[in-house]
mmCIF file of C-alpha atoms in Angstrom:
data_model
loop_
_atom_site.group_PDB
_atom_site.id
_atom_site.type_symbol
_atom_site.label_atom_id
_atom_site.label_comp_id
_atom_site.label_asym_id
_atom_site.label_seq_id
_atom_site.Cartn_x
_atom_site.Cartn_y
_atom_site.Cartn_z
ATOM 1 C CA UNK W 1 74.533 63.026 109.276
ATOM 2 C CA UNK W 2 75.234 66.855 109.178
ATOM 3 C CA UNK W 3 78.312 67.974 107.458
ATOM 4 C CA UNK W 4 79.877 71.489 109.178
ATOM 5 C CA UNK W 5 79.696 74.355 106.831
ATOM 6 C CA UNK W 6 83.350 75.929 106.087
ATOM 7 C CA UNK W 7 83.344 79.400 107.079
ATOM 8 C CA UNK W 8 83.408 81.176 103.817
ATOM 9 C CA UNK W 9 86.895 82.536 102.180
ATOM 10 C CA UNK W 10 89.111 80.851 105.250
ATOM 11 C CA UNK W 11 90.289 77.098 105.244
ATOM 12 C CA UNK W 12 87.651 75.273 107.076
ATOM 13 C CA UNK W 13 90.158 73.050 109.273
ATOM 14 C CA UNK W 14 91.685 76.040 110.358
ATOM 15 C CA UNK W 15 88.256 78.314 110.524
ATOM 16 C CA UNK W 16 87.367 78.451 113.795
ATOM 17 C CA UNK W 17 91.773 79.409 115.117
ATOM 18 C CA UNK W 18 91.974 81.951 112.212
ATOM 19 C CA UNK W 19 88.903 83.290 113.317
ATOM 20 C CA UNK W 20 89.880 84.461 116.647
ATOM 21 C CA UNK W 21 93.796 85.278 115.422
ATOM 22 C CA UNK W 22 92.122 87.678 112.764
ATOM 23 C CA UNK W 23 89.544 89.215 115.165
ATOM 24 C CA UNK W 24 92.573 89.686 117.835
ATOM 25 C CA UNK W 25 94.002 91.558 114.486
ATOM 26 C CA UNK W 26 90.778 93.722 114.117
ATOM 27 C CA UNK W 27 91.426 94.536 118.117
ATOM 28 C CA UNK W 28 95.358 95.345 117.632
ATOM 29 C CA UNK W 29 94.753 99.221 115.874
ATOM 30 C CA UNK W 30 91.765 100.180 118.730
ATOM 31 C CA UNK W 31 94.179 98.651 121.372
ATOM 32 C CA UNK W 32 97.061 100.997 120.340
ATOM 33 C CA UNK W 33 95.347 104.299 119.527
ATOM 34 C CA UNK W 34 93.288 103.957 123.099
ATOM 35 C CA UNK W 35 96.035 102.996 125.342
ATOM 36 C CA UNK W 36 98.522 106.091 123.595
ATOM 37 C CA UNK W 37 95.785 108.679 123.809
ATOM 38 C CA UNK W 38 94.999 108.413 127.014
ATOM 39 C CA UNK W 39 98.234 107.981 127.903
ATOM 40 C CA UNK W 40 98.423 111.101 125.974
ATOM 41 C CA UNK W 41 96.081 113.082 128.057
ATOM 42 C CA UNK W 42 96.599 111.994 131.359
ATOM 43 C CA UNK W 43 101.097 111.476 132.032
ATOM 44 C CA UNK W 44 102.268 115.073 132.753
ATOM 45 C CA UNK W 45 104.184 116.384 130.267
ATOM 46 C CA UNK W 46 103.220 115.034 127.242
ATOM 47 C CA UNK W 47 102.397 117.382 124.644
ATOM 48 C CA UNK W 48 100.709 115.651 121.112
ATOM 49 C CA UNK W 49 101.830 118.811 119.549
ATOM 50 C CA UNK W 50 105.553 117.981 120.168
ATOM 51 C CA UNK W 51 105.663 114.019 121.195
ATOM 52 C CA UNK W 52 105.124 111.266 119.163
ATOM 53 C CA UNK W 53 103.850 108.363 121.200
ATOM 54 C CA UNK W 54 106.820 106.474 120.915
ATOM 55 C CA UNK W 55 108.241 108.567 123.934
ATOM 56 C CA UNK W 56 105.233 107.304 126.248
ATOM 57 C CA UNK W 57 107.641 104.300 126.730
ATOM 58 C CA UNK W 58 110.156 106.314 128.581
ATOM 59 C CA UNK W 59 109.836 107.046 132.747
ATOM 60 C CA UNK W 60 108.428 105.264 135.265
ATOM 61 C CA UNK W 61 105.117 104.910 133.552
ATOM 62 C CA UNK W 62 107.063 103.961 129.880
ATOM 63 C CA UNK W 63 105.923 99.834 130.570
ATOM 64 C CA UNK W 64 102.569 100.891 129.580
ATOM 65 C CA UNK W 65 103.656 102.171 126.109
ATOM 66 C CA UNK W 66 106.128 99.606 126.107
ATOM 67 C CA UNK W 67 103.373 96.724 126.773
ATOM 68 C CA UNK W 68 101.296 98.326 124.174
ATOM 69 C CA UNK W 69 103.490 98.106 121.227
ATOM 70 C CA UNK W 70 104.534 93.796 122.450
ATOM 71 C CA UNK W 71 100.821 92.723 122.449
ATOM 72 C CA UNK W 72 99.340 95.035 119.543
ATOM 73 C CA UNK W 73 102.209 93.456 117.696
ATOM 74 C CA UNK W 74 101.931 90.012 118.744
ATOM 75 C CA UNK W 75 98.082 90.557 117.432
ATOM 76 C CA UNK W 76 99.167 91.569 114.942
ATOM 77 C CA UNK W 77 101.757 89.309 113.456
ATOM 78 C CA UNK W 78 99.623 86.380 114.667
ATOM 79 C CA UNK W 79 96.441 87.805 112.155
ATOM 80 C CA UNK W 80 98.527 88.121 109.703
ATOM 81 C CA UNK W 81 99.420 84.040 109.610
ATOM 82 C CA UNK W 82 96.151 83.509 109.240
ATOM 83 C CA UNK W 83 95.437 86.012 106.503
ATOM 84 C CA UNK W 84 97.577 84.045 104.798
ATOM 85 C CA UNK W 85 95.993 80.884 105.575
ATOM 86 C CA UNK W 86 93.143 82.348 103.840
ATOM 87 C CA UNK W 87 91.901 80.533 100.554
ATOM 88 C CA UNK W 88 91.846 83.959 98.840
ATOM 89 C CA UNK W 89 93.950 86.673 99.906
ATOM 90 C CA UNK W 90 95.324 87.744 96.243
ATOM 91 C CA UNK W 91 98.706 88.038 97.202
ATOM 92 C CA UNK W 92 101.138 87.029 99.902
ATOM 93 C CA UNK W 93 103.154 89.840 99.823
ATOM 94 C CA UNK W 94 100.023 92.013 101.833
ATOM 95 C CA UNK W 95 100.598 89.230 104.402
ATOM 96 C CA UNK W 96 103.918 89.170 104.828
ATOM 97 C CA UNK W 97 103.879 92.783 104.726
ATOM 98 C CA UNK W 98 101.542 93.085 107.632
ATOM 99 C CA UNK W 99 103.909 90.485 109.862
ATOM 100 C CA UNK W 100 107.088 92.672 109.438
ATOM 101 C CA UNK W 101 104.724 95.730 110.500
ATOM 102 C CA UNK W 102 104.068 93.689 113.527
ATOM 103 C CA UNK W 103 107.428 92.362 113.711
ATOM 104 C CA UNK W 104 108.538 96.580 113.947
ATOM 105 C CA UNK W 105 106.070 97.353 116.520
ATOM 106 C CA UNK W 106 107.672 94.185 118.319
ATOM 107 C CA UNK W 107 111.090 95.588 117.772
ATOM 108 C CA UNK W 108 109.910 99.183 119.390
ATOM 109 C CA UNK W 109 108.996 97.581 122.408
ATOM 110 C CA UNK W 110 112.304 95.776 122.669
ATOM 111 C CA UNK W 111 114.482 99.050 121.337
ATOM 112 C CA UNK W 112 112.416 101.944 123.443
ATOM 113 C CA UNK W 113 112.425 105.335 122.121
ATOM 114 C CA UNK W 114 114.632 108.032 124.359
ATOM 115 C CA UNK W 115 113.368 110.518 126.380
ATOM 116 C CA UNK W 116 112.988 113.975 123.949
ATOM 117 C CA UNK W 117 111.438 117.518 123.844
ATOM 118 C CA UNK W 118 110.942 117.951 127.563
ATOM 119 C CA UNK W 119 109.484 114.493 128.226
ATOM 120 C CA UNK W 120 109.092 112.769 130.572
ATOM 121 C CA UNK W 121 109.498 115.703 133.264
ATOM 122 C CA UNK W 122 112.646 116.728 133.572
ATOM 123 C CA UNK W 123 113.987 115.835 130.249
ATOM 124 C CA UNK W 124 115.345 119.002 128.359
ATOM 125 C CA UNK W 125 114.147 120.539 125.747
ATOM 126 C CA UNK W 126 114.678 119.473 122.279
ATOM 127 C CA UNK W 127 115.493 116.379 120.249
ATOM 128 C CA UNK W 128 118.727 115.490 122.662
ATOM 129 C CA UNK W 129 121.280 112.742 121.917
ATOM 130 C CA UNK W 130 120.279 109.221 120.361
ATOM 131 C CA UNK W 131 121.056 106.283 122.215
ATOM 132 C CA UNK W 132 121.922 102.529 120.677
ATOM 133 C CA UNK W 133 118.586 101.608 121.484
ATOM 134 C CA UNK W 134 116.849 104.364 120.653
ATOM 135 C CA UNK W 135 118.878 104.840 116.970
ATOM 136 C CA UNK W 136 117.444 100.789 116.719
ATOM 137 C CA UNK W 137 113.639 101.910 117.654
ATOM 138 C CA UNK W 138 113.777 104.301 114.658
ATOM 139 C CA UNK W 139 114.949 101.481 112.470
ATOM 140 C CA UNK W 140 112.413 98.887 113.656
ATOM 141 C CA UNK W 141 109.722 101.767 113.184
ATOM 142 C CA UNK W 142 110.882 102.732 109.777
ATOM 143 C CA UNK W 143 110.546 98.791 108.989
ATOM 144 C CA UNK W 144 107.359 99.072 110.114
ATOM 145 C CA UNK W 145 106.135 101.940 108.309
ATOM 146 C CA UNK W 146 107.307 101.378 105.033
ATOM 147 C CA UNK W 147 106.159 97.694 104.902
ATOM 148 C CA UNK W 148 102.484 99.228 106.205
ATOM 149 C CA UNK W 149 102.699 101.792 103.345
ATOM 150 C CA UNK W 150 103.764 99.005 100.999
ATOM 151 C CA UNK W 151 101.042 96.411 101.787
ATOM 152 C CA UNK W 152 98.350 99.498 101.287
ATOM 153 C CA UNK W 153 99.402 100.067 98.227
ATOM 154 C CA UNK W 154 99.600 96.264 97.580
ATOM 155 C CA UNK W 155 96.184 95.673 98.546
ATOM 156 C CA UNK W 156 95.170 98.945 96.605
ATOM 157 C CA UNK W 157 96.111 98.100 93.276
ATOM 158 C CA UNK W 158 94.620 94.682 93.565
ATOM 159 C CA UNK W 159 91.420 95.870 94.615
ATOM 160 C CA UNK W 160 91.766 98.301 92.032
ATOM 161 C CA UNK W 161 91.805 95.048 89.244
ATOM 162 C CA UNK W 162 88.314 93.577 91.021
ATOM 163 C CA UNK W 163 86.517 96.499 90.551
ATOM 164 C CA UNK W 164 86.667 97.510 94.515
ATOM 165 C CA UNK W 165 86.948 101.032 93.547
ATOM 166 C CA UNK W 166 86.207 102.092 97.520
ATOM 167 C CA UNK W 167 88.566 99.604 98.952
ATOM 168 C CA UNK W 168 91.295 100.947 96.667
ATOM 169 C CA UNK W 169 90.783 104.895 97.042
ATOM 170 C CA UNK W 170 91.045 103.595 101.139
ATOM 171 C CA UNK W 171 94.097 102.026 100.581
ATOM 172 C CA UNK W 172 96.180 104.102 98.451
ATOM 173 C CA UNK W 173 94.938 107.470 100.468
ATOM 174 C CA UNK W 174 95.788 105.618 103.455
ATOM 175 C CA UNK W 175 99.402 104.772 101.892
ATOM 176 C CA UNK W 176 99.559 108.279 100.754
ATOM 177 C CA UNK W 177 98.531 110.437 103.512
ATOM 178 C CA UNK W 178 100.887 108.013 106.037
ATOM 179 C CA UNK W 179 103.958 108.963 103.938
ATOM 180 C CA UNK W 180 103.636 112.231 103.214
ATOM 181 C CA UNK W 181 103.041 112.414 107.230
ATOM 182 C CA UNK W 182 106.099 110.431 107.952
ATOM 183 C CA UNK W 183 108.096 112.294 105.215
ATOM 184 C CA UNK W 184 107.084 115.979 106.716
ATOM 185 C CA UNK W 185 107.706 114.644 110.418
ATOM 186 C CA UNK W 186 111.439 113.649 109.680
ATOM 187 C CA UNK W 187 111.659 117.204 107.418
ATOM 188 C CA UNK W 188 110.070 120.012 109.524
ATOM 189 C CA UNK W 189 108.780 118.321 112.811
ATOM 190 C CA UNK W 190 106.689 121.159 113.355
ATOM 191 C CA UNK W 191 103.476 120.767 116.148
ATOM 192 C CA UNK W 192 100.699 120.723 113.220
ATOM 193 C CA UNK W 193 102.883 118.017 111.326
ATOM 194 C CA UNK W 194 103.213 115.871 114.635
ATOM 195 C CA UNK W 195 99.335 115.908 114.873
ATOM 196 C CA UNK W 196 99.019 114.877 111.698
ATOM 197 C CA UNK W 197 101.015 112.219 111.760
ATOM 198 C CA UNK W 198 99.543 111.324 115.224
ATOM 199 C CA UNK W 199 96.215 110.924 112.959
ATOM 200 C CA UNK W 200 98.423 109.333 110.018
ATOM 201 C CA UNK W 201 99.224 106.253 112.191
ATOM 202 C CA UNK W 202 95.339 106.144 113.107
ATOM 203 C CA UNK W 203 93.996 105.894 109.852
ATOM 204 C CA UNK W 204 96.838 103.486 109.175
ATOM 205 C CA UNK W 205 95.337 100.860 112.325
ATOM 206 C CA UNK W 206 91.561 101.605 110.961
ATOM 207 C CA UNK W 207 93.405 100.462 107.748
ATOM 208 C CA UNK W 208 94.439 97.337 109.238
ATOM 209 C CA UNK W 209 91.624 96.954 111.588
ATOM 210 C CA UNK W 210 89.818 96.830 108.400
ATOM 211 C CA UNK W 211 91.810 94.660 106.529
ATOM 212 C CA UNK W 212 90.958 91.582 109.161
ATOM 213 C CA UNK W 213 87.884 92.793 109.980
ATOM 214 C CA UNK W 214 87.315 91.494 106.160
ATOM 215 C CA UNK W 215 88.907 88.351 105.962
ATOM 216 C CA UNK W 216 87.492 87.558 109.289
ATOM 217 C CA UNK W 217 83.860 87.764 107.543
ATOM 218 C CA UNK W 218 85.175 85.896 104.580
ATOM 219 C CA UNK W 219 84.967 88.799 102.552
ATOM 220 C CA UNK W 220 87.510 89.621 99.034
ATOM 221 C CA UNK W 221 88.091 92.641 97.466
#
């Protein structure tokens, strides 16, 4: 009689569920970066030099945005489970980490962003007052920042101690370049540090994309 073969690095009763949870994970950063830039290009006044895409779930069309963050977040949270399930992930902490990012993205769905800097249509210019819910959607997003800054530099250092010199200059300059982004946003919000940080929280998805991609293929650092 055959015996199955586990899948390598991942439990093998759970293979086959982690698996799919982990490649739903690898779908979660392409998911979000699509759906907000063409968003981006195509609802009328949105501007990426002024607007962070947190603002695309305001106005009529703001479900889409707000859709956006409850699923990539759900995929998110969910892959992170089973990265922990996985038979070598180093440490939990880059786990947990990565399901209180999802948990934030969550949260911004729930707690939308207000209507700012002339968007949607209408709106006037400038930052304009803070409501409850959207003072909340900065805290869920700061959450979900600094725990995805965290778990890079988590995952960095470790991969750092195996030798996985590439996998740790990713991480770290992926840690880096999102918090000097997020610092400079919340300092001088100027357009050419909104684009940047537009491409911060890019490179921070490839980073998680990345990140299941591997322990989907049973892969360690």
């Amino acid at each position: 009689m055959s015996q199955a073969v586990p899948f390598p690095g991942v439990r093998p009763a759970v293979a086959g569920l982690d698996r799919a949870l982990l490649a739903g994970g690898v779908l979660a950063g392409p998911i979000f970066v699509g759906s907000a830039l063409l968003q981006g290009l195509t609802r009328d006044g949105f501007d990426f030099r002024r607007h962070p895409a947190s603002v695309l779930s305001t106005g009529e069309l703001g479900w889409i945005q707000i859709t956006t963050f409850l699923v990539t977040g759900a995929l998110c949270v969910l892959a992170a489970g089973a990265l922990r399930r996985s038979t070598d992930t180093g440490s939990a902490w880059v786990p947990r980490l990565l399901v209180l990012y999802g948990l934030g993205l969550v949260g911004a769905a729930i707690f939308s962003a207000d209507p700012a800097d002339g968007f949607p249509v209408g709106t006037p210019r400038g930052a304009g007052q803070i409501s409850w819910h959207g003072g909340l959607h900065f805290l869920v997003a700061a959450v979900a920042f600094v725990s995805l800054i965290v778990a890079t530099v988590v995952a960095g250092r470790r991969a750092a101690r195996r030798g996985a010199r590439g996998r740790a200059g990713f991480s770290l300059a992926t840690g880096a370049f999102f918090a000097v982004a997020w610092v400079a946003l919340m300092v001088r919000p100027a357009p050419a540090v909104m684009v940047a940080f537009g491409l911060a929280v890019t490179v921070g998805w490839l980073w998680v994309s990345v990140t299941f991609a591997q322990a989907a293929s049973g892969r360690v650092d």
